[in-house]
PDB file of C-alpha atoms in Angstrom:
ATOM      1  CA  UNK A   1      -8.078  74.215  52.017  1.00  0.00           C
ATOM      2  CA  UNK A   2      -8.336  70.663  52.567  1.00  0.00           C
ATOM      3  CA  UNK A   3      -9.685  69.368  55.921  1.00  0.00           C
ATOM      4  CA  UNK A   4      -7.655  65.922  56.796  1.00  0.00           C
ATOM      5  CA  UNK A   5      -9.708  65.315  59.542  1.00  0.00           C
ATOM      6  CA  UNK A   6     -12.454  64.675  57.519  1.00  0.00           C
ATOM      7  CA  UNK A   7     -11.575  60.350  56.979  1.00  0.00           C
ATOM      8  CA  UNK A   8     -15.033  59.547  55.385  1.00  0.00           C
ATOM      9  CA  UNK A   9     -17.261  61.478  52.701  1.00  0.00           C
ATOM     10  CA  UNK A  10     -21.380  61.014  52.696  1.00  0.00           C
ATOM     11  CA  UNK A  11     -23.285  62.993  49.846  1.00  0.00           C
ATOM     12  CA  UNK A  12     -26.615  63.750  48.709  1.00  0.00           C
ATOM     13  CA  UNK A  13     -27.340  63.394  44.795  1.00  0.00           C
ATOM     14  CA  UNK A  14     -30.198  65.501  43.967  1.00  0.00           C
ATOM     15  CA  UNK A  15     -29.845  69.474  44.683  1.00  0.00           C
ATOM     16  CA  UNK A  16     -26.161  68.738  45.287  1.00  0.00           C
ATOM     17  CA  UNK A  17     -25.287  66.642  42.040  1.00  0.00           C
ATOM     18  CA  UNK A  18     -27.524  66.501  39.641  1.00  0.00           C
ATOM     19  CA  UNK A  19     -30.936  68.377  39.238  1.00  0.00           C
ATOM     20  CA  UNK A  20     -33.381  66.593  36.761  1.00  0.00           C
ATOM     21  CA  UNK A  21     -30.789  64.367  35.487  1.00  0.00           C
ATOM     22  CA  UNK A  22     -28.572  66.649  34.577  1.00  0.00           C
ATOM     23  CA  UNK A  23     -24.906  67.469  36.710  1.00  0.00           C
ATOM     24  CA  UNK A  24     -25.188  70.987  38.504  1.00  0.00           C
ATOM     25  CA  UNK A  25     -22.044  72.617  38.108  1.00  0.00           C
ATOM     26  CA  UNK A  26     -18.672  71.628  39.467  1.00  0.00           C
ATOM     27  CA  UNK A  27     -20.038  67.933  39.592  1.00  0.00           C
ATOM     28  CA  UNK A  28     -18.021  66.184  37.704  1.00  0.00           C
ATOM     29  CA  UNK A  29     -14.772  67.751  39.138  1.00  0.00           C
ATOM     30  CA  UNK A  30     -15.811  67.162  42.526  1.00  0.00           C
ATOM     31  CA  UNK A  31     -17.120  63.153  41.527  1.00  0.00           C
ATOM     32  CA  UNK A  32     -14.048  63.370  39.962  1.00  0.00           C
ATOM     33  CA  UNK A  33     -12.082  64.317  43.616  1.00  0.00           C
ATOM     34  CA  UNK A  34     -13.713  61.958  45.725  1.00  0.00           C
ATOM     35  CA  UNK A  35     -13.016  59.011  43.119  1.00  0.00           C
ATOM     36  CA  UNK A  36      -9.122  60.022  43.421  1.00  0.00           C
ATOM     37  CA  UNK A  37      -9.076  61.602  46.726  1.00  0.00           C
ATOM     38  CA  UNK A  38      -8.750  57.297  48.429  1.00  0.00           C
ATOM     39  CA  UNK A  39     -11.102  58.579  50.844  1.00  0.00           C
ATOM     40  CA  UNK A  40     -13.979  56.495  51.442  1.00  0.00           C
ATOM     41  CA  UNK A  41     -17.628  58.139  50.008  1.00  0.00           C
ATOM     42  CA  UNK A  42     -21.241  57.016  49.460  1.00  0.00           C
ATOM     43  CA  UNK A  43     -23.274  59.162  47.793  1.00  0.00           C
ATOM     44  CA  UNK A  44     -26.835  59.021  49.414  1.00  0.00           C
ATOM     45  CA  UNK A  45     -30.654  58.930  48.729  1.00  0.00           C
ATOM     46  CA  UNK A  46     -33.814  58.770  50.394  1.00  0.00           C
ATOM     47  CA  UNK A  47     -35.405  57.592  46.865  1.00  0.00           C
ATOM     48  CA  UNK A  48     -35.871  53.719  47.450  1.00  0.00           C
ATOM     49  CA  UNK A  49     -36.946  52.711  44.035  1.00  0.00           C
ATOM     50  CA  UNK A  50     -33.431  52.614  42.103  1.00  0.00           C
ATOM     51  CA  UNK A  51     -30.619  50.123  42.348  1.00  0.00           C
ATOM     52  CA  UNK A  52     -27.447  50.683  42.967  1.00  0.00           C
ATOM     53  CA  UNK A  53     -26.712  49.759  39.016  1.00  0.00           C
ATOM     54  CA  UNK A  54     -29.619  51.880  38.104  1.00  0.00           C
ATOM     55  CA  UNK A  55     -28.298  54.764  40.252  1.00  0.00           C
ATOM     56  CA  UNK A  56     -24.894  54.220  38.195  1.00  0.00           C
ATOM     57  CA  UNK A  57     -26.392  54.613  34.653  1.00  0.00           C
ATOM     58  CA  UNK A  58     -28.532  57.430  35.127  1.00  0.00           C
ATOM     59  CA  UNK A  59     -25.154  58.583  36.549  1.00  0.00           C
ATOM     60  CA  UNK A  60     -23.456  58.067  33.285  1.00  0.00           C
ATOM     61  CA  UNK A  61     -26.012  59.333  31.800  1.00  0.00           C
ATOM     62  CA  UNK A  62     -25.444  62.864  33.187  1.00  0.00           C
ATOM     63  CA  UNK A  63     -21.494  62.165  32.068  1.00  0.00           C
ATOM     64  CA  UNK A  64     -20.297  61.220  35.960  1.00  0.00           C
ATOM     65  CA  UNK A  65     -18.406  57.980  36.625  1.00  0.00           C
ATOM     66  CA  UNK A  66     -19.698  56.901  39.718  1.00  0.00           C
ATOM     67  CA  UNK A  67     -19.418  52.459  40.623  1.00  0.00           C
ATOM     68  CA  UNK A  68     -22.292  51.182  42.070  1.00  0.00           C
ATOM     69  CA  UNK A  69     -20.620  50.184  45.155  1.00  0.00           C
ATOM     70  CA  UNK A  70     -20.564  53.640  46.307  1.00  0.00           C
ATOM     71  CA  UNK A  71     -24.246  54.348  46.194  1.00  0.00           C
ATOM     72  CA  UNK A  72     -26.553  54.000  49.282  1.00  0.00           C
ATOM     73  CA  UNK A  73     -30.194  54.246  49.484  1.00  0.00           C
ATOM     74  CA  UNK A  74     -33.236  54.133  51.879  1.00  0.00           C
ATOM     75  CA  UNK A  75     -33.946  50.541  50.043  1.00  0.00           C
ATOM     76  CA  UNK A  76     -30.520  49.431  51.285  1.00  0.00           C
ATOM     77  CA  UNK A  77     -30.887  51.220  55.040  1.00  0.00           C
ATOM     78  CA  UNK A  78     -34.433  49.899  55.723  1.00  0.00           C
ATOM     79  CA  UNK A  79     -33.097  46.297  54.977  1.00  0.00           C
ATOM     80  CA  UNK A  80     -30.472  46.973  57.273  1.00  0.00           C
ATOM     81  CA  UNK A  81     -33.042  47.931  59.989  1.00  0.00           C
ATOM     82  CA  UNK A  82     -35.266  45.374  59.764  1.00  0.00           C
ATOM     83  CA  UNK A  83     -32.518  42.211  59.315  1.00  0.00           C
ATOM     84  CA  UNK A  84     -32.044  43.410  62.816  1.00  0.00           C
ATOM     85  CA  UNK A  85     -35.569  42.674  64.172  1.00  0.00           C
ATOM     86  CA  UNK A  86     -37.650  39.690  64.657  1.00  0.00           C
ATOM     87  CA  UNK A  87     -39.676  38.777  61.917  1.00  0.00           C
ATOM     88  CA  UNK A  88     -38.927  38.150  58.473  1.00  0.00           C
ATOM     89  CA  UNK A  89     -42.389  38.599  56.663  1.00  0.00           C
ATOM     90  CA  UNK A  90     -43.594  41.731  55.239  1.00  0.00           C
ATOM     91  CA  UNK A  91     -46.096  42.813  52.770  1.00  0.00           C
ATOM     92  CA  UNK A  92     -44.182  45.702  50.684  1.00  0.00           C
ATOM     93  CA  UNK A  93     -46.009  48.713  49.167  1.00  0.00           C
ATOM     94  CA  UNK A  94     -42.503  49.546  46.567  1.00  0.00           C
ATOM     95  CA  UNK A  95     -40.481  48.691  43.973  1.00  0.00           C
ATOM     96  CA  UNK A  96     -38.015  46.057  42.976  1.00  0.00           C
ATOM     97  CA  UNK A  97     -35.847  47.750  44.282  1.00  0.00           C
ATOM     98  CA  UNK A  98     -37.111  47.590  47.781  1.00  0.00           C
ATOM     99  CA  UNK A  99     -38.322  43.805  47.102  1.00  0.00           C
ATOM    100  CA  UNK A 100     -35.088  43.204  46.263  1.00  0.00           C
ATOM    101  CA  UNK A 101     -33.002  44.721  48.864  1.00  0.00           C
ATOM    102  CA  UNK A 102     -35.776  42.277  51.060  1.00  0.00           C
ATOM    103  CA  UNK A 103     -34.983  39.232  49.762  1.00  0.00           C
ATOM    104  CA  UNK A 104     -31.235  39.340  49.955  1.00  0.00           C
ATOM    105  CA  UNK A 105     -31.777  39.252  54.276  1.00  0.00           C
ATOM    106  CA  UNK A 106     -33.833  36.321  53.408  1.00  0.00           C
ATOM    107  CA  UNK A 107     -37.196  37.783  54.141  1.00  0.00           C
ATOM    108  CA  UNK A 108     -40.480  36.442  52.351  1.00  0.00           C
ATOM    109  CA  UNK A 109     -42.738  39.520  50.777  1.00  0.00           C
ATOM    110  CA  UNK A 110     -46.525  38.479  51.285  1.00  0.00           C
ATOM    111  CA  UNK A 111     -49.729  39.593  52.445  1.00  0.00           C
ATOM    112  CA  UNK A 112     -50.216  36.380  54.829  1.00  0.00           C
ATOM    113  CA  UNK A 113     -49.541  36.908  58.232  1.00  0.00           C
ATOM    114  CA  UNK A 114     -46.582  39.336  57.762  1.00  0.00           C
ATOM    115  CA  UNK A 115     -44.462  40.709  60.663  1.00  0.00           C
ATOM    116  CA  UNK A 116     -44.214  44.610  58.829  1.00  0.00           C
ATOM    117  CA  UNK A 117     -45.668  46.274  56.594  1.00  0.00           C
ATOM    118  CA  UNK A 118     -43.119  48.297  54.524  1.00  0.00           C
ATOM    119  CA  UNK A 119     -43.525  51.242  52.180  1.00  0.00           C
ATOM    120  CA  UNK A 120     -41.657  52.858  49.349  1.00  0.00           C
ATOM    121  CA  UNK A 121     -42.953  53.888  46.595  1.00  0.00           C
ATOM    122  CA  UNK A 122     -44.473  53.155  43.502  1.00  0.00           C
ATOM    123  CA  UNK A 123     -46.355  54.463  40.400  1.00  0.00           C
ATOM    124  CA  UNK A 124     -48.893  51.500  40.535  1.00  0.00           C
ATOM    125  CA  UNK A 125     -50.075  52.897  44.647  1.00  0.00           C
ATOM    126  CA  UNK A 126     -54.053  52.109  44.984  1.00  0.00           C
ATOM    127  CA  UNK A 127     -56.865  51.718  47.138  1.00  0.00           C
ATOM    128  CA  UNK A 128     -56.220  47.937  47.543  1.00  0.00           C
ATOM    129  CA  UNK A 129     -53.150  48.342  48.724  1.00  0.00           C
ATOM    130  CA  UNK A 130     -54.105  51.040  51.228  1.00  0.00           C
ATOM    131  CA  UNK A 131     -57.017  48.547  52.579  1.00  0.00           C
ATOM    132  CA  UNK A 132     -54.264  45.790  52.557  1.00  0.00           C
ATOM    133  CA  UNK A 133     -51.736  47.732  54.539  1.00  0.00           C
ATOM    134  CA  UNK A 134     -54.622  49.269  56.971  1.00  0.00           C
ATOM    135  CA  UNK A 135     -55.966  45.982  57.947  1.00  0.00           C
ATOM    136  CA  UNK A 136     -52.281  44.365  58.463  1.00  0.00           C
ATOM    137  CA  UNK A 137     -51.020  47.495  60.925  1.00  0.00           C
ATOM    138  CA  UNK A 138     -54.498  46.908  62.745  1.00  0.00           C
ATOM    139  CA  UNK A 139     -53.903  43.138  62.699  1.00  0.00           C
ATOM    140  CA  UNK A 140     -50.268  43.650  64.691  1.00  0.00           C
ATOM    141  CA  UNK A 141     -48.248  44.478  61.648  1.00  0.00           C
ATOM    142  CA  UNK A 142     -45.429  46.630  62.178  1.00  0.00           C
ATOM    143  CA  UNK A 143     -45.078  49.816  59.868  1.00  0.00           C
ATOM    144  CA  UNK A 144     -42.210  50.961  58.522  1.00  0.00           C
ATOM    145  CA  UNK A 145     -41.717  53.357  55.967  1.00  0.00           C
ATOM    146  CA  UNK A 146     -38.023  54.178  53.879  1.00  0.00           C
ATOM    147  CA  UNK A 147     -38.594  57.918  53.981  1.00  0.00           C
ATOM    148  CA  UNK A 148     -40.707  60.940  54.851  1.00  0.00           C
ATOM    149  CA  UNK A 149     -40.446  62.949  51.825  1.00  0.00           C
ATOM    150  CA  UNK A 150     -43.675  63.682  50.675  1.00  0.00           C
ATOM    151  CA  UNK A 151     -42.813  65.218  47.352  1.00  0.00           C
ATOM    152  CA  UNK A 152     -40.138  64.194  44.743  1.00  0.00           C
ATOM    153  CA  UNK A 153     -38.915  65.621  41.513  1.00  0.00           C
ATOM    154  CA  UNK A 154     -41.667  67.687  39.733  1.00  0.00           C
ATOM    155  CA  UNK A 155     -44.024  66.955  42.414  1.00  0.00           C
ATOM    156  CA  UNK A 156     -44.224  63.555  41.800  1.00  0.00           C
ATOM    157  CA  UNK A 157     -45.950  61.785  44.635  1.00  0.00           C
ATOM    158  CA  UNK A 158     -43.302  60.271  48.032  1.00  0.00           C
ATOM    159  CA  UNK A 159     -42.993  57.499  50.380  1.00  0.00           C
ATOM    160  CA  UNK A 160     -44.094  60.023  53.181  1.00  0.00           C
ATOM    161  CA  UNK A 161     -47.518  60.905  50.714  1.00  0.00           C
ATOM    162  CA  UNK A 162     -48.201  57.287  50.252  1.00  0.00           C
ATOM    163  CA  UNK A 163     -47.967  56.414  53.854  1.00  0.00           C
ATOM    164  CA  UNK A 164     -50.257  59.354  54.922  1.00  0.00           C
ATOM    165  CA  UNK A 165     -53.419  57.792  53.946  1.00  0.00           C
ATOM    166  CA  UNK A 166     -52.633  54.270  55.842  1.00  0.00           C
ATOM    167  CA  UNK A 167     -52.015  56.690  58.584  1.00  0.00           C
ATOM    168  CA  UNK A 168     -55.053  58.410  59.069  1.00  0.00           C
ATOM    169  CA  UNK A 169     -57.214  55.199  59.143  1.00  0.00           C
ATOM    170  CA  UNK A 170     -54.940  53.039  61.453  1.00  0.00           C
ATOM    171  CA  UNK A 171     -53.960  55.839  63.830  1.00  0.00           C
ATOM    172  CA  UNK A 172     -50.047  54.858  63.793  1.00  0.00           C
ATOM    173  CA  UNK A 173     -47.212  56.232  62.114  1.00  0.00           C
ATOM    174  CA  UNK A 174     -44.444  53.903  60.726  1.00  0.00           C
ATOM    175  CA  UNK A 175     -40.893  53.950  61.655  1.00  0.00           C
ATOM    176  CA  UNK A 176     -39.458  56.003  59.124  1.00  0.00           C
ATOM    177  CA  UNK A 177     -35.925  54.865  58.019  1.00  0.00           C
ATOM    178  CA  UNK A 178     -34.845  57.746  55.948  1.00  0.00           C
ATOM    179  CA  UNK A 179     -33.373  60.789  56.188  1.00  0.00           C
ATOM    180  CA  UNK A 180     -33.687  62.732  58.672  1.00  0.00           C
ATOM    181  CA  UNK A 181     -33.550  60.136  60.712  1.00  0.00           C
ATOM    182  CA  UNK A 182     -29.997  58.941  62.275  1.00  0.00           C
ATOM    183  CA  UNK A 183     -30.709  55.348  60.941  1.00  0.00           C
ATOM    184  CA  UNK A 184     -30.077  56.107  57.135  1.00  0.00           C
ATOM    185  CA  UNK A 185     -27.007  57.986  58.709  1.00  0.00           C
ATOM    186  CA  UNK A 186     -25.026  55.582  60.909  1.00  0.00           C
ATOM    187  CA  UNK A 187     -26.357  52.207  57.968  1.00  0.00           C
ATOM    188  CA  UNK A 188     -24.541  53.826  55.198  1.00  0.00           C
ATOM    189  CA  UNK A 189     -21.215  55.090  57.456  1.00  0.00           C
ATOM    190  CA  UNK A 190     -21.168  50.889  58.607  1.00  0.00           C
ATOM    191  CA  UNK A 191     -21.522  49.742  55.334  1.00  0.00           C
ATOM    192  CA  UNK A 192     -18.154  51.623  54.747  1.00  0.00           C
ATOM    193  CA  UNK A 193     -16.323  50.891  58.129  1.00  0.00           C
ATOM    194  CA  UNK A 194     -16.222  54.822  59.028  1.00  0.00           C
ATOM    195  CA  UNK A 195     -17.051  56.711  61.605  1.00  0.00           C
ATOM    196  CA  UNK A 196     -19.877  59.599  62.631  1.00  0.00           C
ATOM    197  CA  UNK A 197     -17.162  62.109  64.333  1.00  0.00           C
ATOM    198  CA  UNK A 198     -14.860  62.193  61.344  1.00  0.00           C
ATOM    199  CA  UNK A 199     -17.427  61.917  58.347  1.00  0.00           C
ATOM    200  CA  UNK A 200     -19.318  65.062  56.823  1.00  0.00           C
ATOM    201  CA  UNK A 201     -22.833  64.809  55.189  1.00  0.00           C
ATOM    202  CA  UNK A 202     -22.611  67.210  52.522  1.00  0.00           C
ATOM    203  CA  UNK A 203     -26.284  67.811  51.307  1.00  0.00           C
ATOM    204  CA  UNK A 204     -29.183  70.536  50.018  1.00  0.00           C
ATOM    205  CA  UNK A 205     -31.505  70.399  52.582  1.00  0.00           C
ATOM    206  CA  UNK A 206     -31.764  71.561  56.350  1.00  0.00           C
ATOM    207  CA  UNK A 207     -34.568  69.188  57.445  1.00  0.00           C
ATOM    208  CA  UNK A 208     -33.634  66.241  56.103  1.00  0.00           C
ATOM    209  CA  UNK A 209     -29.386  65.836  55.473  1.00  0.00           C
ATOM    210  CA  UNK A 210     -28.248  68.605  57.433  1.00  0.00           C
ATOM    211  CA  UNK A 211     -30.713  67.309  60.060  1.00  0.00           C
ATOM    212  CA  UNK A 212     -29.842  63.972  60.114  1.00  0.00           C
ATOM    213  CA  UNK A 213     -26.011  64.813  59.993  1.00  0.00           C
ATOM    214  CA  UNK A 214     -26.207  66.332  63.028  1.00  0.00           C
ATOM    215  CA  UNK A 215     -28.334  63.780  64.567  1.00  0.00           C
ATOM    216  CA  UNK A 216     -25.598  61.594  63.839  1.00  0.00           C
ATOM    217  CA  UNK A 217     -22.828  63.478  65.234  1.00  0.00           C
ATOM    218  CA  UNK A 218     -21.545  64.643  61.761  1.00  0.00           C
ATOM    219  CA  UNK A 219     -19.859  67.230  60.602  1.00  0.00           C
ATOM    220  CA  UNK A 220     -22.368  69.348  57.761  1.00  0.00           C
ATOM    221  CA  UNK A 221     -22.119  71.077  54.793  1.00  0.00           C
ATOM    222  CA  UNK A 222     -24.587  72.633  53.284  1.00  0.00           C
ATOM    223  CA  UNK A 223     -24.798  73.536  49.575  1.00  0.00           C
ATOM    224  CA  UNK A 224     -27.268  76.328  48.180  1.00  0.00           C
ATOM    225  CA  UNK A 225     -27.706  74.779  44.798  1.00  0.00           C
ATOM    226  CA  UNK A 226     -31.264  72.275  45.477  1.00  0.00           C
ATOM    227  CA  UNK A 227     -33.778  73.619  48.448  1.00  0.00           C
ATOM    228  CA  UNK A 228     -32.568  75.487  51.305  1.00  0.00           C
ATOM    229  CA  UNK A 229     -31.552  79.054  50.533  1.00  0.00           C
ATOM    230  CA  UNK A 230     -29.381  81.330  52.483  1.00  0.00           C
ATOM    231  CA  UNK A 231     -32.047  83.396  54.034  1.00  0.00           C
ATOM    232  CA  UNK A 232     -33.905  80.117  55.413  1.00  0.00           C
ATOM    233  CA  UNK A 233     -30.839  79.320  57.851  1.00  0.00           C
ATOM    234  CA  UNK A 234     -32.194  81.351  60.350  1.00  0.00           C
ATOM    235  CA  UNK A 235     -35.192  79.662  60.801  1.00  0.00           C
ATOM    236  CA  UNK A 236     -33.451  76.374  61.764  1.00  0.00           C
ATOM    237  CA  UNK A 237     -31.513  76.068  65.086  1.00  0.00           C
ATOM    238  CA  UNK A 238     -29.502  74.063  64.512  1.00  0.00           C
ATOM    239  CA  UNK A 239     -26.663  75.242  61.635  1.00  0.00           C
ATOM    240  CA  UNK A 240     -24.333  73.277  59.037  1.00  0.00           C
ATOM    241  CA  UNK A 241     -20.703  73.247  59.597  1.00  0.00           C
ATOM    242  CA  UNK A 242     -19.808  74.771  56.480  1.00  0.00           C
ATOM    243  CA  UNK A 243     -21.855  76.336  53.857  1.00  0.00           C
ATOM    244  CA  UNK A 244     -21.194  76.461  49.819  1.00  0.00           C
ATOM    245  CA  UNK A 245     -22.784  77.840  47.205  1.00  0.00           C
ATOM    246  CA  UNK A 246     -22.127  74.795  44.968  1.00  0.00           C
ATOM    247  CA  UNK A 247     -20.345  71.436  45.162  1.00  0.00           C
ATOM    248  CA  UNK A 248     -18.047  72.545  42.520  1.00  0.00           C
ATOM    249  CA  UNK A 249     -16.702  75.488  45.929  1.00  0.00           C
ATOM    250  CA  UNK A 250     -16.301  72.758  48.298  1.00  0.00           C
ATOM    251  CA  UNK A 251     -12.385  72.821  49.202  1.00  0.00           C
ATOM    252  CA  UNK A 252     -12.495  70.242  52.259  1.00  0.00           C
ATOM    253  CA  UNK A 253     -11.887  66.926  49.968  1.00  0.00           C
TER     254      UNK A 253
END
């Protein structure tokens, strides 16, 4: 039965709607129901390397119709965070989607006296980047990272893994913008003029999606089609409001 007190929806992507770029059972029906409900919604990802247009194309290839303005990424949240900070210069380790978001808020991407070192994800990661980032952080640049994930699909190194050697060299940890930080949840909700107390986050990972929603004061729904399984719930001191086998069984919207 639909919960009429839910006024907006934030939904994770991988493990909830897609697995290896294929739709999970019930994903097409759930996306169509969201689109037709009139409830504001966002599809949220911790990965910063795809633009909303890239994500629209990814979904289209999986047979799911989602417009680009319904996606929100950790790159977008990072730009939202940095826009509120002093300084407009950053040395960036990341792909074009991240630098594009920084350009959009008036940042200069440079390795000359930057205010920030911003780490996202890139396959071009190398020794020179590690050395330069560490040197700039030791010289006073603030250390920001898009997300704490250590590995992505198929065990590919993610942002947290790229940050690790820089942390070891400098002795400084970055501010992680993405889940489980409540910052990304609040930034996403702000982008659709929604409020945490009447919003829900749907995700497959207790340690990222559900923790972020809990810390942001949102209602939470865990699906068991991805990272966290039923028997693992006892390992966490917080609980989701609802647990579903998969997104196709969600009847709240």
